[in-house]
mmCIF file of C-alpha atoms in Angstrom:
data_model
loop_
_atom_site.group_PDB
_atom_site.id
_atom_site.type_symbol
_atom_site.label_atom_id
_atom_site.label_comp_id
_atom_site.label_asym_id
_atom_site.label_seq_id
_atom_site.Cartn_x
_atom_site.Cartn_y
_atom_site.Cartn_z
ATOM 1 C CA MET A 1 16.360 -220.586 -12.291
ATOM 2 C CA SER A 2 13.200 -222.996 -11.001
ATOM 3 C CA ARG A 3 15.356 -226.768 -10.088
ATOM 4 C CA PRO A 4 11.577 -228.036 -8.819
ATOM 5 C CA VAL A 5 10.250 -227.203 -12.191
ATOM 6 C CA ALA A 6 13.516 -228.232 -13.601
ATOM 7 C CA ASN A 7 13.724 -231.816 -12.031
ATOM 8 C CA TRP A 8 10.196 -232.166 -12.713
ATOM 9 C CA VAL A 9 10.515 -232.018 -16.743
ATOM 10 C CA TYR A 10 13.666 -233.289 -16.946
ATOM 11 C CA ALA A 11 11.651 -236.843 -15.144
ATOM 12 C CA GLY A 12 9.121 -235.970 -17.932
ATOM 13 C CA VAL A 13 12.068 -235.639 -20.428
ATOM 14 C CA ILE A 14 13.237 -239.451 -18.866
ATOM 15 C CA MET A 15 9.561 -241.013 -18.967
ATOM 16 C CA LEU A 16 9.449 -239.706 -23.072
ATOM 17 C CA LEU A 17 12.901 -241.580 -23.490
ATOM 18 C CA ILE A 18 11.380 -244.689 -21.891
ATOM 19 C CA GLN A 19 8.486 -244.371 -24.247
ATOM 20 C CA VAL A 20 10.503 -244.543 -27.249
ATOM 21 C CA VAL A 21 12.371 -247.433 -26.335
ATOM 22 C CA LEU A 22 8.816 -248.875 -25.204
ATOM 23 C CA GLY A 23 7.859 -247.915 -28.827
ATOM 24 C CA GLY A 24 10.801 -249.886 -30.053
ATOM 25 C CA ILE A 25 10.129 -253.176 -28.103
ATOM 26 C CA THR A 26 6.684 -253.057 -29.258
ATOM 27 C CA ARG A 27 7.461 -252.753 -32.892
ATOM 28 C CA LEU A 28 10.273 -255.688 -32.459
ATOM 29 C CA SER A 29 7.717 -258.126 -30.681
ATOM 30 C CA GLY A 30 5.403 -257.663 -33.414
ATOM 31 C CA SER A 31 2.719 -256.505 -30.704
ATOM 32 C CA GLY A 32 1.597 -252.861 -31.737
ATOM 33 C CA LEU A 33 -1.364 -254.381 -33.795
ATOM 34 C CA SER A 34 -2.297 -256.280 -30.572
ATOM 35 C CA ILE A 35 -5.086 -254.133 -29.764
ATOM 36 C CA THR A 36 -7.561 -252.992 -32.319
ATOM 37 C CA GLU A 37 -8.684 -249.289 -30.428
ATOM 38 C CA TRP A 38 -7.763 -246.695 -29.313
ATOM 39 C CA ASP A 39 -9.704 -245.704 -25.974
ATOM 40 C CA VAL A 40 -8.005 -243.225 -23.976
ATOM 41 C CA VAL A 41 -9.773 -243.753 -20.664
ATOM 42 C CA THR A 42 -11.586 -247.654 -20.972
ATOM 43 C CA GLY A 43 -8.527 -248.668 -22.433
ATOM 44 C CA THR A 44 -6.031 -247.918 -19.431
ATOM 45 C CA LEU A 45 -7.111 -251.240 -17.943
ATOM 46 C CA PRO A 46 -6.337 -254.515 -19.728
ATOM 47 C CA PRO A 47 -8.792 -257.398 -20.032
ATOM 48 C CA LEU A 48 -9.416 -258.505 -16.498
ATOM 49 C CA ASN A 49 -11.346 -262.011 -17.005
ATOM 50 C CA THR A 50 -11.394 -264.891 -19.448
ATOM 51 C CA VAL A 51 -14.468 -263.405 -21.515
ATOM 52 C CA GLN A 52 -12.612 -259.651 -22.429
ATOM 53 C CA TRP A 53 -9.569 -261.412 -22.893
ATOM 54 C CA GLN A 54 -11.440 -263.716 -25.748
ATOM 55 C CA ASP A 55 -13.106 -260.520 -27.025
ATOM 56 C CA ALA A 56 -9.956 -258.976 -27.539
ATOM 57 C CA PHE A 57 -8.485 -261.609 -29.042
ATOM 58 C CA ASP A 58 -11.639 -261.749 -31.574
ATOM 59 C CA LYS A 59 -11.098 -258.111 -32.472
ATOM 60 C CA TYR A 60 -7.580 -259.354 -33.193
ATOM 61 C CA ARG A 61 -8.355 -262.346 -35.248
ATOM 62 C CA GLN A 62 -10.057 -260.168 -37.871
ATOM 63 C CA THR A 63 -6.862 -257.880 -38.664
ATOM 64 C CA PRO A 64 -5.040 -258.838 -41.982
ATOM 65 C CA GLN A 65 -1.871 -259.101 -39.316
ATOM 66 C CA PHE A 66 -3.571 -262.765 -37.689
ATOM 67 C CA ARG A 67 -5.228 -263.567 -40.873
ATOM 68 C CA LEU A 68 -2.003 -263.505 -43.194
ATOM 69 C CA ILE A 69 0.843 -264.061 -40.381
ATOM 70 C CA ASN A 70 -0.144 -265.089 -37.458
ATOM 71 C CA SER A 71 -2.877 -267.602 -37.449
ATOM 72 C CA ASP A 72 -1.863 -270.362 -34.953
ATOM 73 C CA PHE A 73 -1.423 -268.087 -32.420
ATOM 74 C CA THR A 74 -2.811 -268.861 -29.288
ATOM 75 C CA LEU A 75 -4.513 -267.335 -26.828
ATOM 76 C CA ALA A 76 -1.523 -267.370 -24.985
ATOM 77 C CA ASP A 77 0.793 -265.925 -27.506
ATOM 78 C CA PHE A 78 -2.190 -262.868 -27.911
ATOM 79 C CA LYS A 79 -1.384 -261.872 -24.345
ATOM 80 C CA PHE A 80 2.399 -261.414 -24.905
ATOM 81 C CA ILE A 81 2.114 -259.364 -27.537
ATOM 82 C CA PHE A 82 -0.898 -257.462 -25.871
ATOM 83 C CA PHE A 83 1.522 -257.071 -22.860
ATOM 84 C CA TRP A 84 4.042 -254.566 -25.015
ATOM 85 C CA GLU A 85 1.396 -252.737 -27.014
ATOM 86 C CA TRP A 86 -1.097 -251.681 -23.406
ATOM 87 C CA PHE A 87 2.073 -250.750 -21.715
ATOM 88 C CA HIS A 88 3.275 -248.668 -24.052
ATOM 89 C CA ARG A 89 -0.201 -247.118 -24.232
ATOM 90 C CA LEU A 90 -0.447 -247.007 -20.527
ATOM 91 C CA TRP A 91 3.385 -245.497 -19.942
ATOM 92 C CA ALA A 92 1.933 -242.625 -22.754
ATOM 93 C CA ARG A 93 -0.793 -241.898 -19.935
ATOM 94 C CA LEU A 94 1.538 -241.740 -16.965
ATOM 95 C CA VAL A 95 3.774 -239.169 -19.096
ATOM 96 C CA ALA A 96 0.938 -236.853 -19.637
ATOM 97 C CA VAL A 97 -0.970 -237.521 -15.933
ATOM 98 C CA VAL A 98 2.917 -236.351 -15.119
ATOM 99 C CA PHE A 99 3.179 -233.367 -16.560
ATOM 100 C CA LEU A 100 -0.456 -232.666 -15.586
ATOM 101 C CA VAL A 101 0.116 -233.116 -11.823
ATOM 102 C CA GLY A 102 2.996 -230.710 -11.499
ATOM 103 C CA LEU A 103 1.336 -228.791 -13.357
ATOM 104 C CA VAL A 104 -1.422 -227.830 -11.228
ATOM 105 C CA TRP A 105 0.982 -228.395 -8.026
ATOM 106 C CA PHE A 106 3.010 -225.706 -9.411
ATOM 107 C CA LEU A 107 0.200 -223.966 -10.126
ATOM 108 C CA ARG A 108 -1.020 -223.875 -6.732
ATOM 109 C CA LYS A 109 1.857 -223.278 -5.424
ATOM 110 C CA LYS A 110 2.118 -220.033 -7.502
ATOM 111 C CA MET A 111 6.012 -221.516 -8.726
ATOM 112 C CA LEU A 112 5.215 -221.255 -12.981
ATOM 113 C CA PRO A 113 5.847 -217.324 -14.104
ATOM 114 C CA SER A 114 3.844 -216.275 -16.777
ATOM 115 C CA SER A 115 7.114 -217.190 -19.075
ATOM 116 C CA MET A 116 6.541 -220.429 -18.498
ATOM 117 C CA ILE A 117 2.977 -221.520 -19.468
ATOM 118 C CA ARG A 118 3.434 -220.971 -23.190
ATOM 119 C CA PRO A 119 5.879 -223.624 -23.047
ATOM 120 C CA LEU A 120 4.136 -225.841 -21.292
ATOM 121 C CA ILE A 121 0.794 -225.789 -23.164
ATOM 122 C CA ILE A 122 3.151 -226.557 -26.434
ATOM 123 C CA LEU A 123 4.608 -229.616 -24.729
ATOM 124 C CA PHE A 124 1.106 -230.497 -23.968
ATOM 125 C CA LEU A 125 -0.111 -229.819 -27.923
ATOM 126 C CA ILE A 126 2.946 -232.311 -28.915
ATOM 127 C CA GLY A 127 2.081 -234.703 -26.970
ATOM 128 C CA ALA A 128 -1.497 -235.157 -27.551
ATOM 129 C CA LEU A 129 -0.700 -234.268 -31.658
ATOM 130 C CA GLN A 130 1.832 -237.721 -31.259
ATOM 131 C CA GLY A 131 -0.885 -240.105 -29.347
ATOM 132 C CA ALA A 132 -2.917 -238.690 -32.753
ATOM 133 C CA VAL A 133 -0.041 -239.848 -34.885
ATOM 134 C CA GLY A 134 0.573 -243.240 -33.478
ATOM 135 C CA TRP A 135 -2.587 -244.042 -33.447
ATOM 136 C CA ILE A 136 -2.701 -242.612 -37.581
ATOM 137 C CA MET A 137 0.532 -245.243 -37.337
ATOM 138 C CA VAL A 138 -1.567 -248.301 -35.516
ATOM 139 C CA HIS A 139 -4.745 -247.734 -37.743
ATOM 140 C CA SER A 140 -2.437 -248.121 -40.865
ATOM 141 C CA GLY A 141 -1.463 -251.706 -39.983
ATOM 142 C CA LEU A 142 -5.152 -252.421 -39.199
ATOM 143 C CA VAL A 143 -7.077 -252.195 -43.296
ATOM 144 C CA GLY A 144 -6.604 -253.854 -46.362
ATOM 145 C CA ASP A 145 -4.494 -256.390 -46.774
ATOM 146 C CA ALA A 146 -1.566 -254.751 -44.078
ATOM 147 C CA ILE A 147 0.129 -256.630 -41.738
ATOM 148 C CA TYR A 148 2.748 -253.955 -40.673
ATOM 149 C CA VAL A 149 2.202 -250.348 -40.071
ATOM 150 C CA ALA A 150 3.056 -248.121 -43.054
ATOM 151 C CA PRO A 151 6.791 -247.508 -42.680
ATOM 152 C CA VAL A 152 6.442 -243.729 -43.341
ATOM 153 C CA LYS A 153 4.109 -243.376 -40.311
ATOM 154 C CA LEU A 154 5.801 -245.443 -38.443
ATOM 155 C CA ALA A 155 8.716 -242.481 -38.768
ATOM 156 C CA PHE A 156 6.440 -239.558 -38.644
ATOM 157 C CA HIS A 157 5.246 -241.186 -34.868
ATOM 158 C CA PHE A 158 9.115 -241.378 -34.392
ATOM 159 C CA VAL A 159 10.002 -238.459 -35.897
ATOM 160 C CA PHE A 160 7.203 -236.692 -33.905
ATOM 161 C CA ALA A 161 8.300 -238.253 -30.503
ATOM 162 C CA MET A 162 12.068 -237.220 -30.960
ATOM 163 C CA GLY A 163 10.398 -233.715 -31.266
ATOM 164 C CA LEU A 164 8.799 -234.014 -28.010
ATOM 165 C CA VAL A 165 11.705 -235.032 -26.120
ATOM 166 C CA VAL A 166 14.166 -232.041 -27.988
ATOM 167 C CA TYR A 167 11.770 -229.394 -27.168
ATOM 168 C CA ALA A 168 10.930 -230.951 -23.198
ATOM 169 C CA PHE A 169 14.838 -231.471 -22.726
ATOM 170 C CA TRP A 170 15.434 -227.998 -23.909
ATOM 171 C CA PHE A 171 13.093 -226.347 -22.219
ATOM 172 C CA ALA A 172 14.892 -228.186 -18.630
ATOM 173 C CA LEU A 173 17.754 -226.831 -19.966
ATOM 174 C CA SER A 174 16.385 -223.493 -20.625
ATOM 175 C CA LEU A 175 15.064 -223.373 -16.233
ATOM 176 C CA SER A 176 18.685 -225.412 -15.072
ATOM 177 C CA VAL A 177 21.423 -224.143 -16.427
ATOM 178 C CA GLU A 178 23.272 -221.091 -15.149
ATOM 179 C CA PRO A 179 24.546 -218.629 -18.017
ATOM 180 C CA GLY A 180 28.000 -218.957 -16.870
ATOM 181 C CA ALA A 181 28.214 -222.548 -17.555
ATOM 182 C CA ARG A 182 27.472 -221.751 -21.432
ATOM 183 C CA LEU A 183 30.420 -221.298 -24.095
ATOM 184 C CA THR A 184 30.564 -217.583 -24.991
ATOM 185 C CA ASN A 185 33.955 -216.788 -26.371
ATOM 186 C CA SER A 186 34.604 -216.133 -29.932
ATOM 187 C CA SER A 187 34.603 -219.909 -30.899
ATOM 188 C CA GLY A 188 30.856 -220.214 -29.601
ATOM 189 C CA SER A 189 29.554 -219.089 -33.485
ATOM 190 C CA ALA A 190 31.533 -221.672 -35.248
ATOM 191 C CA MET A 191 31.084 -224.088 -32.879
ATOM 192 C CA ARG A 192 27.272 -223.774 -32.710
ATOM 193 C CA ALA A 193 26.967 -223.680 -36.695
ATOM 194 C CA CYS A 194 28.858 -227.302 -36.905
ATOM 195 C CA THR A 195 26.132 -228.515 -33.723
ATOM 196 C CA TRP A 196 23.343 -227.041 -36.055
ATOM 197 C CA LEU A 197 24.775 -229.248 -38.730
ATOM 198 C CA ILE A 198 24.911 -231.969 -36.903
ATOM 199 C CA VAL A 199 21.542 -232.042 -35.502
ATOM 200 C CA GLY A 200 20.307 -231.200 -38.796
ATOM 201 C CA LEU A 201 21.673 -234.432 -39.959
ATOM 202 C CA LEU A 202 21.034 -236.706 -37.442
ATOM 203 C CA PHE A 203 17.011 -235.450 -37.527
ATOM 204 C CA PHE A 204 17.704 -237.479 -41.235
ATOM 205 C CA GLN A 205 19.395 -240.211 -40.176
ATOM 206 C CA LEU A 206 17.177 -241.057 -37.432
ATOM 207 C CA LEU A 207 13.979 -240.453 -40.130
ATOM 208 C CA TYR A 208 16.269 -242.839 -42.958
ATOM 209 C CA GLY A 209 16.249 -245.565 -39.038
ATOM 210 C CA ALA A 210 12.713 -245.414 -38.449
ATOM 211 C CA LEU A 211 12.197 -246.140 -42.445
ATOM 212 C CA MET A 212 14.877 -249.273 -41.816
ATOM 213 C CA ALA A 213 12.907 -250.205 -38.654
ATOM 214 C CA GLY A 214 9.143 -249.993 -40.630
ATOM 215 C CA HIS A 215 10.635 -251.230 -44.165
ATOM 216 C CA LYS A 216 12.198 -254.048 -42.307
ATOM 217 C CA ALA A 217 15.244 -253.347 -44.551
ATOM 218 C CA ALA A 218 18.107 -254.196 -42.273
ATOM 219 C CA ALA A 219 18.513 -257.841 -44.078
ATOM 220 C CA VAL A 220 18.171 -256.647 -47.782
ATOM 221 C CA ALA A 221 22.058 -256.154 -47.260
ATOM 222 C CA PRO A 222 23.041 -257.723 -44.693
ATOM 223 C CA THR A 223 26.755 -256.904 -45.176
ATOM 224 C CA TRP A 224 29.637 -254.394 -43.981
ATOM 225 C CA PRO A 225 31.654 -252.301 -45.485
ATOM 226 C CA THR A 226 29.886 -253.241 -48.649
ATOM 227 C CA ILE A 227 26.291 -253.859 -49.870
ATOM 228 C CA ASN A 228 25.696 -256.367 -50.483
ATOM 229 C CA GLY A 229 29.275 -256.581 -52.363
ATOM 230 C CA SER A 230 29.376 -253.437 -53.675
ATOM 231 C CA TRP A 231 29.649 -249.716 -52.699
ATOM 232 C CA ILE A 232 27.174 -248.876 -54.865
ATOM 233 C CA PRO A 233 24.349 -251.747 -54.762
ATOM 234 C CA GLU A 234 22.464 -253.016 -57.326
ATOM 235 C CA GLY A 235 18.892 -251.964 -57.345
ATOM 236 C CA LEU A 236 19.661 -248.507 -56.076
ATOM 237 C CA PHE A 237 17.180 -245.289 -57.512
ATOM 238 C CA ARG A 238 15.603 -247.569 -59.568
ATOM 239 C CA LEU A 239 12.017 -246.680 -58.156
ATOM 240 C CA HIS A 240 10.472 -243.079 -59.828
ATOM 241 C CA PRO A 241 9.564 -240.683 -58.919
ATOM 242 C CA LEU A 242 12.583 -240.013 -57.308
ATOM 243 C CA LYS A 243 10.414 -239.265 -53.723
ATOM 244 C CA GLN A 244 8.906 -242.971 -53.563
ATOM 245 C CA ASP A 245 12.458 -244.441 -54.229
ATOM 246 C CA LEU A 246 13.725 -242.503 -51.356
ATOM 247 C CA VAL A 247 10.763 -243.656 -49.120
ATOM 248 C CA TYR A 248 10.627 -246.787 -50.362
ATOM 249 C CA ASN A 249 13.468 -248.586 -51.921
ATOM 250 C CA THR A 250 14.743 -250.971 -49.382
ATOM 251 C CA ILE A 251 18.392 -250.612 -51.042
ATOM 252 C CA THR A 252 18.345 -246.771 -51.293
ATOM 253 C CA VAL A 253 16.699 -246.315 -47.844
ATOM 254 C CA GLN A 254 19.706 -248.364 -46.249
ATOM 255 C CA PHE A 255 22.110 -246.674 -48.032
ATOM 256 C CA ILE A 256 21.578 -243.305 -47.358
ATOM 257 C CA HIS A 257 20.832 -244.618 -43.525
ATOM 258 C CA ARG A 258 24.534 -245.810 -43.948
ATOM 259 C CA LEU A 259 26.069 -242.505 -45.882
ATOM 260 C CA LEU A 260 24.284 -240.551 -43.258
ATOM 261 C CA ALA A 261 26.466 -242.198 -40.541
ATOM 262 C CA TYR A 262 29.770 -241.954 -41.881
ATOM 263 C CA CYS A 263 28.619 -238.187 -42.461
ATOM 264 C CA LEU A 264 27.866 -237.507 -39.067
ATOM 265 C CA PHE A 265 31.124 -239.239 -37.824
ATOM 266 C CA LEU A 266 33.194 -237.343 -39.838
ATOM 267 C CA LEU A 267 31.373 -233.902 -38.955
ATOM 268 C CA VAL A 268 31.644 -235.166 -35.064
ATOM 269 C CA LEU A 269 35.666 -235.590 -35.712
ATOM 270 C CA ILE A 270 35.646 -231.809 -36.853
ATOM 271 C CA TRP A 271 33.273 -230.618 -34.308
ATOM 272 C CA THR A 272 35.632 -232.387 -31.364
ATOM 273 C CA ALA A 273 38.931 -231.173 -32.841
ATOM 274 C CA LEU A 274 37.251 -227.715 -32.821
ATOM 275 C CA ALA A 275 35.859 -227.982 -29.194
ATOM 276 C CA MET A 276 39.751 -229.639 -27.603
ATOM 277 C CA ARG A 277 41.093 -226.375 -29.163
ATOM 278 C CA ILE A 278 39.074 -224.005 -27.062
ATOM 279 C CA ARG A 279 40.898 -223.098 -23.578
ATOM 280 C CA LYS A 280 38.707 -220.747 -21.765
ATOM 281 C CA ALA A 281 35.757 -223.381 -21.723
ATOM 282 C CA PRO A 282 33.274 -223.568 -18.646
ATOM 283 C CA ALA A 283 33.811 -226.804 -16.911
ATOM 284 C CA SER A 284 30.272 -227.540 -17.882
ATOM 285 C CA PHE A 285 31.737 -228.266 -21.828
ATOM 286 C CA ARG A 286 35.129 -229.321 -20.705
ATOM 287 C CA ARG A 287 33.220 -232.636 -19.492
ATOM 288 C CA LEU A 288 30.968 -233.190 -21.863
ATOM 289 C CA ARG A 289 32.840 -232.179 -24.817
ATOM 290 C CA TRP A 290 34.612 -235.601 -25.731
ATOM 291 C CA LEU A 291 30.941 -237.277 -25.250
ATOM 292 C CA PRO A 292 29.379 -236.654 -28.523
ATOM 293 C CA LEU A 293 32.179 -238.449 -30.329
ATOM 294 C CA LEU A 294 32.214 -241.628 -28.066
ATOM 295 C CA VAL A 295 28.171 -242.075 -28.758
ATOM 296 C CA VAL A 296 28.926 -241.161 -32.333
ATOM 297 C CA PHE A 297 31.212 -244.277 -32.758
ATOM 298 C CA VAL A 298 29.167 -246.728 -29.799
ATOM 299 C CA GLN A 299 26.179 -246.047 -32.319
ATOM 300 C CA ILE A 300 27.602 -246.696 -35.674
ATOM 301 C CA ALA A 301 29.570 -250.222 -33.998
ATOM 302 C CA LEU A 302 25.756 -251.117 -32.999
ATOM 303 C CA GLY A 303 24.248 -250.366 -36.705
ATOM 304 C CA ILE A 304 27.444 -252.401 -38.195
ATOM 305 C CA SER A 305 26.434 -255.493 -35.694
ATOM 306 C CA THR A 306 22.728 -254.870 -36.206
ATOM 307 C CA VAL A 307 22.711 -255.179 -40.033
ATOM 308 C CA LEU A 308 25.264 -258.263 -39.640
ATOM 309 C CA THR A 309 23.042 -260.244 -37.241
ATOM 310 C CA SER A 310 20.205 -260.006 -39.033
ATOM 311 C CA PRO A 311 19.611 -262.895 -41.494
ATOM 312 C CA GLY A 312 19.275 -264.318 -38.019
ATOM 313 C CA ILE A 313 15.943 -262.925 -36.979
ATOM 314 C CA ILE A 314 13.746 -265.037 -36.290
ATOM 315 C CA ALA A 315 9.796 -264.607 -36.429
ATOM 316 C CA ARG A 316 7.876 -264.214 -32.645
ATOM 317 C CA ARG A 317 11.971 -265.463 -31.136
ATOM 318 C CA TRP A 318 13.863 -262.619 -29.559
ATOM 319 C CA VAL A 319 17.521 -262.783 -30.839
ATOM 320 C CA ALA A 320 20.829 -260.572 -31.050
ATOM 321 C CA PHE A 321 19.242 -258.612 -34.169
ATOM 322 C CA ASP A 322 16.598 -257.811 -31.782
ATOM 323 C CA TRP A 323 18.950 -256.672 -28.604
ATOM 324 C CA LEU A 324 21.321 -254.801 -30.781
ATOM 325 C CA ALA A 325 18.431 -253.337 -32.679
ATOM 326 C CA LEU A 326 16.488 -252.067 -29.192
ATOM 327 C CA ILE A 327 20.282 -250.839 -27.697
ATOM 328 C CA HIS A 328 21.094 -249.203 -31.454
ATOM 329 C CA GLN A 329 17.832 -247.646 -31.087
ATOM 330 C CA MET A 330 18.610 -246.183 -27.267
ATOM 331 C CA THR A 331 21.910 -245.161 -28.392
ATOM 332 C CA GLY A 332 20.522 -243.111 -31.337
ATOM 333 C CA LEU A 333 18.268 -241.103 -28.358
ATOM 334 C CA LEU A 334 21.184 -240.458 -26.372
ATOM 335 C CA PHE A 335 23.323 -239.432 -29.456
ATOM 336 C CA LEU A 336 20.366 -236.595 -30.239
ATOM 337 C CA VAL A 337 19.932 -235.356 -26.460
ATOM 338 C CA THR A 338 23.674 -235.435 -26.221
ATOM 339 C CA MET A 339 23.902 -233.227 -29.430
ATOM 340 C CA VAL A 340 20.858 -230.777 -28.008
ATOM 341 C CA GLY A 341 22.690 -230.016 -25.007
ATOM 342 C CA MET A 342 25.584 -228.760 -26.864
ATOM 343 C CA LEU A 343 24.019 -227.284 -28.979
ATOM 344 C CA TYR A 344 21.919 -225.415 -25.468
ATOM 345 C CA LEU A 345 25.662 -224.903 -24.089
ATOM 346 C CA VAL A 346 27.375 -223.336 -26.934
ATOM 347 C CA VAL A 347 26.099 -219.862 -27.966
ATOM 348 C CA PRO A 348 27.186 -217.419 -31.172
ATOM 349 C CA SER A 349 27.799 -215.117 -28.824
ATOM 350 C CA LYS A 350 29.208 -213.284 -25.369
ATOM 351 C CA ASN A 351 25.366 -212.932 -24.478
ATOM 352 C CA ASN A 352 25.202 -215.058 -21.935
ATOM 353 C CA THR A 353 21.773 -214.140 -21.359
ATOM 354 C CA SER A 354 19.589 -217.612 -20.517
ATOM 355 C CA VAL A 355 17.480 -218.394 -23.827
ATOM 356 C CA THR A 356 14.164 -220.645 -23.029
ATOM 357 C CA VAL A 357 12.113 -222.211 -25.587
#
């Protein structure tokens, strides 16, 4: 076990989670297309004088988003949306610096055994890929008559972010969790299978949550428990071929997002019942086994509230919907981290050797 290295990676995980939340604020505030270039080095600093601000604003005024929906923007309006996109990018750079500086420091102190080098290199590569996917996403909103980024590319950007968080978190767990803190009795296999199923469904749930955000699909059916008064809504699976419908039909996207939420809730109920039946479990597992049910319950309640408040969306104003949507996303991140942690704590056999990445 290497506690200092684990704390460093955990700090990176927290920074990554903040980065995803900043991405949510950037999206909800309509700020994502305010910076039209990708300058890895010089883009660290915002415009520093009136001339630079006007130059950045002029570049934004050439975008379809400005021409079609924000043509009344003043320089002050532009500065507001610029800040969130710039801060989102700056935080990503800070995450990279924290990981890079930490890597150099621990290497100099000879605190990184060779077994840790490969996972850290993979972590850096995933982070670099995530940055590239982010620019591809932004560029999709700067061409043609696009006024927002492409929903599919937004979803891929979000999924890559989730993969980065999960990989870093799993690595940190492997460095910090004592073998005796993991559930290794005969119930481990059934619990692990159930946990894998939940994590698998959660991946698609988060993917469809990103598609909901990209399509701004909450407002197409702002009702609950039915979808516009029907359990099987009109317009479901109307696009052909089916793969187009599953991605671009907003009613289908919302229907699947809701259905996956109900399935996850039922699975977590089963998971919790199995967990509570285990008598001889490590203290760490006993303390946390109620957490998935609490988080998924809050997540569903927030999702319902977000949909119901979507008719109150006001362009360029932060209203109840935006707060609920952001907290809904944050709780989804917490649910993912919780279940990944449970996946690590529950092992399928009595072999209690720490599992690394």
